[in-house]
Structure formats: structure tokens, C-alpha cells
Amino acid sequence: MELHEFTVSEAAATVRRREVSSTDLVRALLARMEALEPALGAMLHWDAEAALAEARARDAEPPIGPLHGVPIALKDNLSVKGQFCSCASRILQGYRAPYDATVVEKLRQAGAVLLGRTNMDEFAMGSSTESSVICPTRNPWDFERTPGGSSGGSAAAVAARESFAALGSDTGGSIRQPAAFCGCVGLKPTYGRVSRYGLVAFASSLDQIGPLARDAQDAARILHAISGPDPRDSTSLPDAPPDFVAALGRGIRRLKLGLPREYFSGGMDADVEQAVRAAVRVLEGLGAEAVEISLPHTEHAVAAYYVLATAEASANLARFDGVRYGRRAENPADPLEMYGRTRAEGFGAEVKRRIILGTYVLSSGYHDAYYLHAQKVRTLIRRDFRQAFERCDVLLTPTTPSPAFKLGEKIQDPLQMYLADIFTIAANLAGVCALSLTCGFVEREKKLPVGLQIIGPWMGEETLFRVAGAYEQASAWHKEAPLG
Amino acid sequence: MNYEAVIGLEVHVQLRTRTKMFCGCENEFGAAPNTRTCPVCLGLPGALPTPNHAAIHLVALTGLMLGCEIAPRCKFDRKSYFYPDMPKNYQISQYDLPTCRGGGLEIMRESYPKDAQKKVVAGRYIRLVRIHLEEDVAKSFHFETASGIDFNRAGTPLMEIVTMPDLRSPEEAFAFLSTLKLVLLYGGVSDADMEKGQLRCDCNVSVRPVGQEELGTKVEIKNMNSISGVRRALAYEIERQTEMLRGGGRLTQETRRWDEAAGATFAMRGKEMAHDYRYFPEPDLLPVDTAAWLDDVRRRVPELPLARKRRFVEMLKVSDSNAGVLVADCALADWFEKAVKDVTNTQGVANLVVNDLLRELGAAGKGVTESPVAPEALGALVALTDAGRISSSQAKEVFVEMFRTGRAAAEIVTERGLEQVSDAGAIGKLCDEVLEGNAPIVVQIRAGNAKAVGNLVGQVMKLSKGKANPAMVNAVLHRKLGL
Ligand SMILES: [Zn+2]
């Protein structure tokens, strides 16, 4: 087995046993990146020397944490002191963060080595990584297809074995949808489980940082390392992380699995539905019980999401004005012109579209009809989930209605692109946790992975891992690799 | 036709906290530019605000001092507009759930400008609409070819107090601000120095014919940097609006900028004022429940200047005007209270403090906390006069010496031999001497000119080199003259 094929757990164990060094691991992954990157486009930038220096430092000391010496890639919207943080946007050209995000601090405390920065949709706005101004990322299973988005670079890098795992961010499905498209495990934690301090905000009330990994165990290890209360994020929750890894083997006897009627009412590819239903039968075979439930306000989720997320984004992205950092338009006549030109030149089309939409829904005269209305829908969706979790332990849905779509297929049609997140958005609106794992493959031109979404209640990640752990015990989909 | 002005104020107050509103940077005036900044107050990508609870408590304290209703739950909102001084291009503020609502402030008579004391309307109570908390913006500096921004002030806690349109004259606005400033100082809420920008005031002013219920067209005026500047700006603006209406003109609702040098207001360009702030709840901050700590804050509410003044007048028998002077400076009033602690003649202490202490402090350019005379020492001086050991005019003399040298009153009195003669025998002898030498005056007195006794008292005092107890001299002379 080659070094780049390790999981996080294997890599951590071999480094701990001193069978390989962290430096060996970093070298192996750098070589993999050198070989694949020109075609794949999963990484935006990496500093080989810095990563090797970190690895050598880990090799020179006794293990400081459970991820000691394990290289991990980061989405390019996380702040690392001294590193570029472009969010795949022209407007942050040249900006280096002067501080570490809380998750970065925590990864370092766990002993991890920061490997490089993954590609993404500009400011995490998109579902295909095509809105990255640098380059699109390709799907390792089929280079003609997108890896999903916005954490497409993270998912592709993990699937292509360029990194053992990566962090992404999920505002409406941005971890789970690319995980499904690339055949990874992707977890959006409960809102408040992981500190957002240092994550460049898209929609503050929806954003969560989470892991993309090869299997559930790796995701559990990384979640454990990055979660917990943070005094720098007022919205972080006080709970210390429980032992997520232990939950993996706890079994699922008598667990109630809810199948939301609204998610299975047509609109998804037949073979995708088949794969999901087969996974449900596997779980039933392990002692769980499937029941049909209803999330009656599901059909309003996408609309409410695009009002709330864009409203928050319009304020969050107002700070990119050329005054203090990043790109600034040349020779503006006055501040107003500087703002206008800096932002016109610096933002891509999708980001502009969302800023304009968000500004509109908050404008006086429209605020109540859009923003306030969407808040009410959000309350109803939250209630849907609360009621569902009174009846069952987790909900099972497909992560996406179809497998990875083709590059260019939806980029000209924003509405179609928005609908790619139709199954993932509600979890963000409700603030609950959700995980996507591979539950089969379907044939298109190439073989493509299908994602099963497991949605858990607030702070219910342990239950997600029980289900994911049990499923991976009973299946081998997660062991499949693209690119040979 | 006669017109009256209707004025409402929006007062911004910088809070006296150790750190800024949403980050750990020091809240400090006068540090070198951009040395009190961090990712949060610079609005760097990814940085998040965390609330400074001390600032929220100060707003609640202000609300309690001003009789406001404190919201059981308040929250923060984002107010969006583009401005180079505003790092995030939105300001974290409070929109529909401010910390305080209602309340009001009774204007103190002493707060009116000196030259307008005759215009004072007693007991004017100005109602408040609300008090809320927000973050301050940075400060721009414009150089020849470029501009610079100092972000030290960015993100410092700023409290906004909004009044009802209850004020009717520039003098009243002046007085309201002066009383308010005093209350803020009493609460330790702010240093409230308008020249340092710690207190800033925008005015909404309109005029209407006397007797008309309906309000006139409202004009907002900005950029006054002293309380007297507010008075001047309002006077100018009321005059301008009245003239305009008298001349048959129409006023437009607008924002005008006060130019202190020109002594006039000027309309601001439209794009500087036409904002749609697009408020929405700040998703990075949770709502704040006030009940958990409100009782602690309640215990911090001090006795307010007006109540203190009433206590000085009623309990300590201090004259109204002296009491007004004393409470106008919290430290001075504190000093006074220490001085009268073991003294019965509280009025005498008040006189010495208001006349002599303040005169000497003024001449020496010192504040009351730097007084070389301790309050207890002044109390001891007044005790000497009360015991009849020195006269009150001697007390003034002794006080000057105390202030100069820092020595105790008794020491100076003994050293200078100032002690009064209160020995009846000695005074009797002096009186006899004077009566003998002033037979014509004695005749006048006996003939019914009782006033002439004063002349004799003066002579006895002179003979005693001022040491005789004047009250005793007066009594002895009366007895000897059979009056
Ligand atoms: Zn700061």
C-alpha cells in the first residue's frame, strides 16, 4: 500500500509507531499533488517547504495529539496566520491572514500538519467549484464532471488521495454535496459545534466548518479535534466534544430511521433512489427500524435559504472595499468610485448576483415580504425537524437528486444550480447536523458515487457516527478509489 | 406671527470601559494611530464579535439613572452603509430591541448658560425615546494627496440617547446636555467631554407658529463639538428657519452641517444622507438577557445631582446657589461631604468651599482632588469659628494660609496670635476704655441713636487688634449702655 492511500487513522497510527515519518507522508502527498494537480485543480495553493518544516517539527517531538504528524488540507476560506486566504476570489488577491482560525489552532494542538489550500466556489457561493476565479476543479471519478461545491477542492483532493482529509465549510450543502459527488464522507456539524472564528463568512447563521474524509472514522477523529466551545465565537455551544470514534462501533439496534416523504416524492434519478433504498435495507438488516415521516415545509426551504443566505452575505461581503486589504481599484476619484470599481472588478458574477439579491431582500419596502417571511419559514422548518426527531433518531435522504453533473452543465442556469442543494439546505436552516457517505455507484459515462445523507438532531453527531460506522462495517463502497 | 422651536436630540456617548465593544483591544483616547487594533475591530475576513458585557451594563446603568424601562432581552442588529471609517461597512447597533426605552431627565437650573439664567423655566422634564448601544467608527485624517484612517476608535462602545422633541430653545438644549453630562459623570458612565468627542450631539429642529399642534419641517444638524456650539447652531438654525417661513419660503427636510468658524449651517450633499440601512439581526451575536445581572447594576445607581442638591439644601442647610455649585462637580460635592462630616456649621463649610476653596483652586489651576487642604482640615477650621475662637473673617485669612502651606488651622491661629479674646473681664476693660474716650457718641446713643453702637464696637475691635469676640463686645457695650 502506498503512503498516499492511508486513511487519517492509518496515517496517525503509523506515525505514532514511528513506522513512517510525518515528513514521508507530506512528501508522498506532495508528489501526488504534483502528478495530479495540473489536471485536477483541487488545490489553490500550497507551500511545500512550510508543510515539510511543520512535518519535521512533528517528527522531532513526541506525539502532542491524536492527529500527530497527519497532513490535512484546508479550504481556502479559513484563516491561517501568514498564509493567503483568497476564497477563490480576485478581491482577496494578495491578502494574507494575520491570525489563525480557531479550527486551525485546534488542528495544530492535535498535532496535524497543514498541507495546502483547496479550491472552492468564490466565497463558497456555488455548487460546482466552477465559480472559483482561478480554475474549476474536476471530479476525480470523471474529469468531465464537477466535484460539486462549494468545498469541491476539498472533496476532490480527499477522493484523489492528495490529502488524507480536508476541512470544508457548509452553508447549504457545501460539504455534503461535494462529498457525495466525489465519494467521500462529509459532515456538517450542528450549528455551534465548531467555532466559526477565522472562517470567512458567507451566511453567518448557516455556516459551519466540517471534515471531508475517506471514512466515518476519519471524520469522527477530525470533528473531535476541531469542535468545542470558543470564547471568540458567541454562537459556539458550550458542550465539550464526546468520544465520536467510540460511537462508530456502538451499533444501531432499535434505532429509528426516518424517511421524509417529501424527499422521496420523485425528482431524483431512479438509480440514485435505488442505491439509497438499498442502504436503508442494509441498516434495517443491522437492527434499525425505518419509518416514513414528514417534513411538511421542505418545499419552501430553497427559497427561504436563498433569501436569508444572500441577505447575510450582502452584509458580510460589504467589508471587501479595497480600503484595508486585498485588491483595490487603481486611481479612484473618490471613496465611492473606489468601492464601485474595486467590487465590480474583484467579485465574480455569482457573488455579485447574491450580493444584489441580498441587498434587495433587505431593502426598505421589501424587507418584510422577503427577509421576514423567510425567517418565518425557517422557524417552521426548525419545527418540522423538532417534531421529526421526537419520532426518530436520524433521518435518511439522498444527499443529491443526481450524481455529479458535467462541467458547464448548470453554470449558465443559476436556478438549476441552486436546486442541486435541494436535499441539503434544510439541515442548515434548522441548524441540525448531517453527514453524507457513499452508498453505491451509478453508471453514467463513467461510474459515479451516490451519497446517502444521514441527518441527526441538534448535537446528535454521535448518533450520525453510530449509523455511519454500522453502515461502513456492512459495506465496502467507501473503499473504492478513483484514478486507480 | 410668532414662531416656536421644537428640538429633539440624538446624543452619542463614548462609554468608559477598559476594552472595546466587541474585541479585547484597549478603549483608550490618544494612543498612537492604529496601535489599538485587532482582526475583529479591523473587520478582517473571518473575525467575529464578542460582546463586552461591561458596556451593556453601563447602558443599563444609564437607563436606570434616567428612569428608563430596561428591556428584559435586548439584541444587536447590523446597520449597513459604506463608509471608509467603518471597517465592516456595517455597524453593529440595536434596532428594534434597544437596551432602554422611555425615561427622562429634569433639567437643573444651574445647567442653563450663565447669561440665560433669567430664561430658566423651573422643573423642565425632557422625555427620552430610547437608549441603545453600538460600536463607534474609526477616524479619518485628510492629508495633501491622501487620506489616512486611525482605527483605534473603531469598535469602541458608543451609547446613543434619543430624546423626544421636548426642548423649546437653544438654551434649554444647552441646559439639558449639561445636566445629562453631569448625570453621566456621576454614574461613571463616560468622561463625557464634548471637545474630545466623548459626547456628540445631533439635533433635530423645526419651527412652527406658536399655538400650532402640527410639527414643522424637521432639519437635522450635525458637527457641533461643544455644548455651547450646540446652542449657537440651534440659535442660527431657528433664526434661519423662522426667517424662511416669514419670507413665505418653504423648508426642506434635510441634514445640515454646522460650521463653527462661519457660524452657520450648510446643507449636506444628498448622497451623504440618503441611506437605506437595511437593518437585520446580527447573526454573530446572541440576544442578551438583562434580568440575570440587572439587580447588580441597580446597586450601582448613584444619588443623582438633583437629588443631592435637594439633600444639601434640606438636610445640610446649604443655600440653593451654594448647593448648585457644589453638586455641579461630583468630586467637589464629595469633598464637601467629607468636610462637613463632624461639623455642625455646614453652611459655614459650604461658604468656605464655594468662595474660598474654589477661588484658591482656580488661581492655582488645580482640581479639587489636588487641593492642598484636606476636607477634614477645613472642617477643623470651621469648628474653630464655631467655638468662637476666631472670627469668620479671620477664618478666611487662615484658610488662605492653610492653602498656601498645607498646615493645620489651629497651628496658624496660635502662631499668628489670632485667637479671639472671649474673656469677659478683658473685654469689659476694653469697652470701658472706649466709652470713656467717646463721650459725644455715648450721648448720641443715649439720645436714641442706637446704630451708633456699631461705631463703638468697631473701636473696641480695633483696640483689641481684631482679637476680641465681636459678639461679646456688642453684648457688653449694650449692657454697659443700658440698652
Ligand atoms: Zn480590536
Tab-separated table of C-alpha atoms in Angstrom, chain A residues 168-468:
chain	number	residue	atom	x	y	z
A	168	GLY	CA	-14.574	22.413	4.250
A	169	SER	CA	-17.417	24.725	5.108
A	170	ASP	CA	-21.101	24.048	4.637
A	171	THR	CA	-23.726	26.799	4.340
A	172	GLY	CA	-26.359	24.934	2.336
A	173	GLY	CA	-24.663	21.645	1.484
A	174	SER	CA	-21.176	22.786	0.567
A	175	ILE	CA	-19.510	19.863	2.384
A	176	ARG	CA	-22.090	17.113	1.878
A	177	GLN	CA	-22.871	17.647	-1.801
A	178	PRO	CA	-19.222	17.528	-2.967
A	179	ALA	CA	-18.619	14.607	-0.590
A	180	ALA	CA	-21.459	12.760	-2.332
A	181	PHE	CA	-20.179	13.692	-5.804
A	182	CYS	CA	-16.621	12.594	-5.017
A	183	GLY	CA	-17.345	9.531	-2.874
A	184	CYS	CA	-16.149	10.913	0.459
A	185	VAL	CA	-17.622	11.206	3.906
A	186	GLY	CA	-18.625	14.818	4.562
A	187	LEU	CA	-20.042	16.169	7.796
A	188	LYS	CA	-21.829	19.407	8.539
A	189	PRO	CA	-21.805	19.647	12.327
A	190	THR	CA	-24.614	21.078	14.432
A	191	TYR	CA	-24.606	24.875	14.208
A	192	GLY	CA	-22.368	25.996	17.095
A	193	ARG	CA	-20.486	22.698	17.463
A	194	VAL	CA	-17.409	24.090	15.684
A	195	SER	CA	-16.189	27.649	16.138
A	196	ARG	CA	-16.526	29.813	13.054
A	197	TYR	CA	-13.797	32.207	14.201
A	198	GLY	CA	-11.467	32.621	11.242
A	199	LEU	CA	-13.862	31.240	8.630
A	200	VAL	CA	-14.539	33.925	6.042
A	201	ALA	CA	-18.276	34.339	6.486
A	202	PHE	CA	-20.776	33.665	3.729
A	203	ALA	CA	-24.005	33.403	5.748
A	204	SER	CA	-23.195	33.630	9.432
A	205	SER	CA	-26.313	31.920	10.766
A	206	LEU	CA	-25.846	28.932	8.434
A	207	ASP	CA	-22.079	28.435	8.057
A	208	GLN	CA	-20.360	25.521	9.768
A	209	ILE	CA	-16.870	24.123	9.292
A	210	GLY	CA	-16.630	20.351	8.981
A	211	PRO	CA	-14.433	17.495	7.774
A	212	LEU	CA	-14.269	15.755	4.418
A	213	ALA	CA	-12.636	12.372	4.826
A	214	ARG	CA	-12.302	8.900	3.403
A	215	ASP	CA	-14.441	7.190	6.003
A	216	ALA	CA	-16.603	7.884	9.035
A	217	GLN	CA	-13.824	7.112	11.491
A	218	ASP	CA	-11.576	9.774	9.970
A	219	ALA	CA	-14.422	12.276	10.027
A	220	ALA	CA	-15.049	11.440	13.700
A	221	ARG	CA	-11.381	11.976	14.579
A	222	ILE	CA	-11.235	15.330	12.866
A	223	LEU	CA	-14.547	16.518	14.252
A	224	HIS	CA	-13.308	15.648	17.721
A	225	ALA	CA	-10.187	17.718	17.155
A	226	ILE	CA	-11.923	20.846	15.854
A	227	SER	CA	-15.120	21.082	17.919
A	228	GLY	CA	-15.866	22.582	21.316
A	229	PRO	CA	-16.740	25.950	22.824
A	230	ASP	CA	-14.796	29.043	21.770
A	231	PRO	CA	-14.948	32.367	23.609
A	232	ARG	CA	-14.209	34.116	20.298
A	233	ASP	CA	-17.417	32.830	18.691
A	234	SER	CA	-20.537	33.867	20.616
A	235	THR	CA	-22.602	31.332	18.690
A	236	SER	CA	-20.434	28.363	19.646
A	237	LEU	CA	-22.116	25.950	22.027
A	238	PRO	CA	-20.738	25.094	25.476
A	239	ASP	CA	-20.629	21.307	25.018
A	240	ALA	CA	-17.227	19.644	25.018
A	241	PRO	CA	-16.941	17.025	22.247
A	242	PRO	CA	-17.846	13.465	23.272
A	243	ASP	CA	-15.902	10.428	22.029
A	244	PHE	CA	-17.173	10.319	18.451
A	245	VAL	CA	-14.863	7.435	17.490
A	246	ALA	CA	-16.329	5.219	20.219
A	247	ALA	CA	-19.813	5.876	18.803
A	248	LEU	CA	-18.810	4.252	15.489
A	249	GLY	CA	-18.925	0.759	16.957
A	250	ARG	CA	-21.926	1.144	19.180
A	251	GLY	CA	-24.369	-0.478	16.730
A	252	ILE	CA	-27.786	0.667	15.630
A	253	ARG	CA	-30.163	-1.871	17.148
A	254	ARG	CA	-33.617	-0.378	17.586
A	255	LEU	CA	-32.584	2.998	16.162
A	256	LYS	CA	-35.483	4.645	14.349
A	257	LEU	CA	-34.611	5.832	10.854
A	258	GLY	CA	-36.974	8.424	9.444
A	259	LEU	CA	-37.544	8.591	5.693
A	260	PRO	CA	-39.000	12.021	4.911
A	261	ARG	CA	-41.776	11.560	2.405
A	262	GLU	CA	-41.049	14.906	0.721
A	263	TYR	CA	-37.522	13.787	-0.226
A	264	PHE	CA	-38.679	10.600	-1.945
A	265	SER	CA	-41.505	12.059	-3.992
A	266	GLY	CA	-39.921	11.941	-7.420
A	267	GLY	CA	-37.426	14.391	-8.839
A	268	MET	CA	-34.418	12.172	-8.261
A	269	ASP	CA	-32.678	9.746	-10.583
A	270	ALA	CA	-34.114	6.214	-10.340
A	271	ASP	CA	-30.745	4.572	-9.777
A	272	VAL	CA	-29.887	7.098	-7.066
A	273	GLU	CA	-33.137	6.271	-5.276
A	274	GLN	CA	-32.382	2.564	-5.668
A	275	ALA	CA	-28.945	2.967	-4.069
A	276	VAL	CA	-30.428	4.915	-1.158
A	277	ARG	CA	-33.239	2.418	-0.607
A	278	ALA	CA	-30.708	-0.417	-0.680
A	279	ALA	CA	-28.698	1.353	2.019
A	280	VAL	CA	-31.841	1.678	4.145
A	281	ARG	CA	-32.357	-2.085	3.831
A	282	VAL	CA	-28.766	-2.710	4.926
A	283	LEU	CA	-29.366	-0.604	8.034
A	284	GLU	CA	-32.640	-2.391	8.746
A	285	GLY	CA	-30.739	-5.634	8.499
A	286	LEU	CA	-28.466	-4.327	11.272
A	287	GLY	CA	-31.412	-3.910	13.635
A	288	ALA	CA	-32.644	-0.417	12.881
A	289	GLU	CA	-36.239	0.345	12.041
A	290	ALA	CA	-37.232	2.566	9.118
A	291	VAL	CA	-40.360	4.706	9.342
A	292	GLU	CA	-41.827	7.192	6.935
A	293	ILE	CA	-42.115	10.685	8.358
A	294	SER	CA	-42.962	14.129	7.018
A	295	LEU	CA	-41.099	17.434	6.897
A	296	PRO	CA	-44.029	19.428	5.559
A	297	HIS	CA	-42.239	22.713	4.856
A	298	THR	CA	-39.478	21.174	2.764
A	299	GLU	CA	-40.681	22.711	-0.479
A	300	HIS	CA	-40.073	26.250	0.868
A	301	ALA	CA	-36.538	25.552	2.078
A	302	VAL	CA	-34.626	26.534	-1.053
A	303	ALA	CA	-36.473	29.836	-1.433
A	304	ALA	CA	-36.079	30.740	2.244
A	305	TYR	CA	-32.425	29.769	2.099
A	306	TYR	CA	-31.616	31.993	-0.855
A	307	VAL	CA	-33.275	34.951	0.849
A	308	LEU	CA	-31.574	34.512	4.238
A	309	ALA	CA	-28.176	33.407	2.972
A	310	THR	CA	-27.914	36.228	0.465
A	311	ALA	CA	-29.184	38.807	2.972
A	312	GLU	CA	-26.431	37.877	5.414
A	313	ALA	CA	-23.886	37.600	2.612
A	314	SER	CA	-24.683	41.107	1.358
A	315	ALA	CA	-23.563	42.479	4.738
A	316	ASN	CA	-20.717	40.001	5.266
A	317	LEU	CA	-19.136	40.829	1.919
A	318	ALA	CA	-19.527	44.597	2.339
A	319	ARG	CA	-16.119	44.718	4.033
A	320	PHE	CA	-14.336	43.919	0.778
A	321	ASP	CA	-13.994	47.513	-0.304
A	322	GLY	CA	-10.311	47.993	-1.094
A	323	VAL	CA	-9.754	50.234	1.936
A	324	ARG	CA	-7.802	47.950	4.229
A	325	TYR	CA	-6.719	44.786	2.408
A	326	GLY	CA	-6.996	42.801	-0.769
A	327	ARG	CA	-7.498	44.278	-4.175
A	328	ARG	CA	-8.102	47.999	-4.714
A	329	ALA	CA	-9.124	49.653	-7.954
A	330	GLU	CA	-6.411	51.915	-9.356
A	331	ASN	CA	-6.630	55.697	-9.081
A	332	PRO	CA	-10.215	56.126	-7.948
A	333	ALA	CA	-11.506	59.690	-7.883
A	334	ASP	CA	-13.236	59.319	-4.531
A	335	PRO	CA	-14.165	56.613	-1.993
A	336	LEU	CA	-17.452	55.873	-3.717
A	337	GLU	CA	-15.755	55.191	-7.017
A	338	MET	CA	-13.129	53.108	-5.225
A	339	TYR	CA	-15.871	50.909	-3.735
A	340	GLY	CA	-17.698	50.590	-7.005
A	341	ARG	CA	-14.738	49.705	-9.170
A	342	THR	CA	-12.974	47.556	-6.584
A	343	ARG	CA	-16.065	45.449	-6.148
A	344	ALA	CA	-17.000	45.415	-9.826
A	345	GLU	CA	-13.511	44.195	-10.740
A	346	GLY	CA	-12.998	41.988	-7.698
A	347	PHE	CA	-16.173	39.908	-7.452
A	348	GLY	CA	-17.318	37.276	-9.919
A	349	ALA	CA	-20.788	37.032	-11.427
A	350	GLU	CA	-22.305	34.623	-8.912
A	351	VAL	CA	-21.080	36.620	-5.921
A	352	LYS	CA	-22.452	39.815	-7.428
A	353	ARG	CA	-25.762	38.126	-8.123
A	354	ARG	CA	-26.072	37.075	-4.490
A	355	ILE	CA	-24.990	40.447	-3.071
A	356	ILE	CA	-27.582	42.179	-5.213
A	357	LEU	CA	-30.245	39.661	-4.243
A	358	GLY	CA	-29.387	40.003	-0.555
A	359	THR	CA	-29.364	43.786	-0.711
A	360	TYR	CA	-32.747	43.701	-2.399
A	361	VAL	CA	-34.438	41.433	0.134
A	362	LEU	CA	-33.303	43.682	2.991
A	363	SER	CA	-34.279	46.960	1.333
A	364	SER	CA	-36.973	49.036	2.913
A	365	GLY	CA	-40.276	48.125	1.365
A	366	TYR	CA	-39.140	44.562	0.595
A	367	HIS	CA	-37.671	43.553	3.952
A	368	ASP	CA	-40.932	42.215	5.375
A	369	ALA	CA	-42.072	40.413	2.256
A	370	TYR	CA	-38.758	38.599	1.775
A	371	TYR	CA	-36.435	38.610	4.752
A	372	LEU	CA	-39.065	38.447	7.472
A	373	HIS	CA	-41.115	35.920	5.560
A	374	ALA	CA	-38.076	33.700	5.071
A	375	GLN	CA	-37.332	33.900	8.808
A	376	LYS	CA	-40.836	32.591	9.467
A	377	VAL	CA	-40.285	29.729	7.053
A	378	ARG	CA	-37.042	28.965	8.834
A	379	THR	CA	-38.899	28.747	12.142
A	380	LEU	CA	-41.378	26.316	10.589
A	381	ILE	CA	-38.609	24.179	9.127
A	382	ARG	CA	-36.904	24.045	12.507
A	383	ARG	CA	-40.218	22.900	13.979
A	384	ASP	CA	-40.544	20.220	11.286
A	385	PHE	CA	-37.221	18.768	12.390
A	386	ARG	CA	-38.016	19.022	16.080
A	387	GLN	CA	-41.202	17.071	15.522
A	388	ALA	CA	-39.442	14.524	13.308
A	389	PHE	CA	-36.791	13.896	15.942
A	390	GLU	CA	-39.481	13.238	18.506
A	391	ARG	CA	-40.315	10.165	16.419
A	392	CYS	CA	-36.956	9.013	15.125
A	393	ASP	CA	-33.237	9.121	15.870
A	394	VAL	CA	-31.933	10.082	12.441
A	395	LEU	CA	-33.405	10.935	9.050
A	396	LEU	CA	-32.165	9.319	5.855
A	397	THR	CA	-32.307	11.028	2.469
A	398	PRO	CA	-30.283	11.052	-0.706
A	399	THR	CA	-27.618	13.776	-0.462
A	400	THR	CA	-28.366	14.930	-4.008
A	401	PRO	CA	-31.063	14.043	-6.535
A	402	SER	CA	-28.451	13.061	-9.136
A	403	PRO	CA	-24.776	12.153	-9.249
A	404	ALA	CA	-22.093	14.647	-10.284
A	405	PHE	CA	-23.180	16.793	-13.220
A	406	LYS	CA	-20.992	17.910	-16.073
A	407	LEU	CA	-18.746	20.947	-16.035
A	408	GLY	CA	-20.607	23.797	-17.692
A	409	GLU	CA	-23.924	21.981	-17.457
A	410	LYS	CA	-25.555	24.334	-14.938
A	411	ILE	CA	-23.236	27.303	-14.727
A	412	GLN	CA	-25.422	29.360	-17.069
A	413	ASP	CA	-28.575	28.488	-15.165
A	414	PRO	CA	-28.366	29.697	-11.557
A	415	LEU	CA	-31.748	28.253	-10.627
A	416	GLN	CA	-30.750	24.738	-11.706
A	417	MET	CA	-27.510	25.202	-9.776
A	418	TYR	CA	-29.436	26.284	-6.670
A	419	LEU	CA	-31.639	23.201	-6.907
A	420	ALA	CA	-28.531	20.986	-6.693
A	421	ASP	CA	-28.680	21.719	-2.941
A	422	ILE	CA	-32.354	20.888	-2.569
A	423	PHE	CA	-31.777	17.995	-0.103
A	424	THR	CA	-29.019	19.584	1.949
A	425	ILE	CA	-30.298	23.107	2.610
A	426	ALA	CA	-32.883	22.313	5.268
A	427	ALA	CA	-30.279	20.983	7.721
A	428	ASN	CA	-28.519	24.363	7.654
A	429	LEU	CA	-31.764	26.259	8.126
A	430	ALA	CA	-32.633	24.054	11.089
A	431	GLY	CA	-29.081	24.044	12.471
A	432	VAL	CA	-29.036	20.253	12.846
A	433	CYS	CA	-26.085	18.011	11.954
A	434	ALA	CA	-25.890	15.922	8.794
A	435	LEU	CA	-23.395	13.545	7.223
A	436	SER	CA	-23.046	12.234	3.684
A	437	LEU	CA	-21.419	8.910	2.884
A	438	THR	CA	-21.168	6.780	-0.211
A	439	CYS	CA	-23.990	4.235	-0.556
A	440	GLY	CA	-23.305	2.944	-4.032
A	441	PHE	CA	-22.340	3.837	-7.576
A	442	VAL	CA	-24.313	4.542	-10.712
A	443	GLU	CA	-23.194	4.282	-14.286
A	444	ARG	CA	-23.149	7.359	-16.499
A	445	GLU	CA	-20.266	7.727	-18.966
A	446	LYS	CA	-18.200	6.664	-16.002
A	447	LYS	CA	-19.024	5.114	-12.676
A	448	LEU	CA	-20.128	7.817	-10.189
A	449	PRO	CA	-20.650	7.675	-6.431
A	450	VAL	CA	-24.045	8.214	-4.792
A	451	GLY	CA	-24.367	9.921	-1.398
A	452	LEU	CA	-26.632	8.888	1.462
A	453	GLN	CA	-27.440	11.795	3.781
A	454	ILE	CA	-27.919	10.997	7.464
A	455	ILE	CA	-29.464	13.910	9.351
A	456	GLY	CA	-29.235	13.959	13.127
A	457	PRO	CA	-30.796	16.179	15.791
A	458	TRP	CA	-29.033	19.151	17.397
A	459	MET	CA	-25.773	17.907	18.944
A	460	GLY	CA	-26.627	14.424	17.660
A	461	GLU	CA	-23.317	13.730	15.873
A	462	GLU	CA	-22.719	10.604	17.952
A	463	THR	CA	-25.867	9.072	16.504
A	464	LEU	CA	-24.718	10.017	12.986
A	465	PHE	CA	-21.479	8.179	13.633
A	466	ARG	CA	-23.288	5.133	15.023
A	467	VAL	CA	-25.231	4.845	11.779
A	468	ALA	CA	-22.264	5.672	9.554
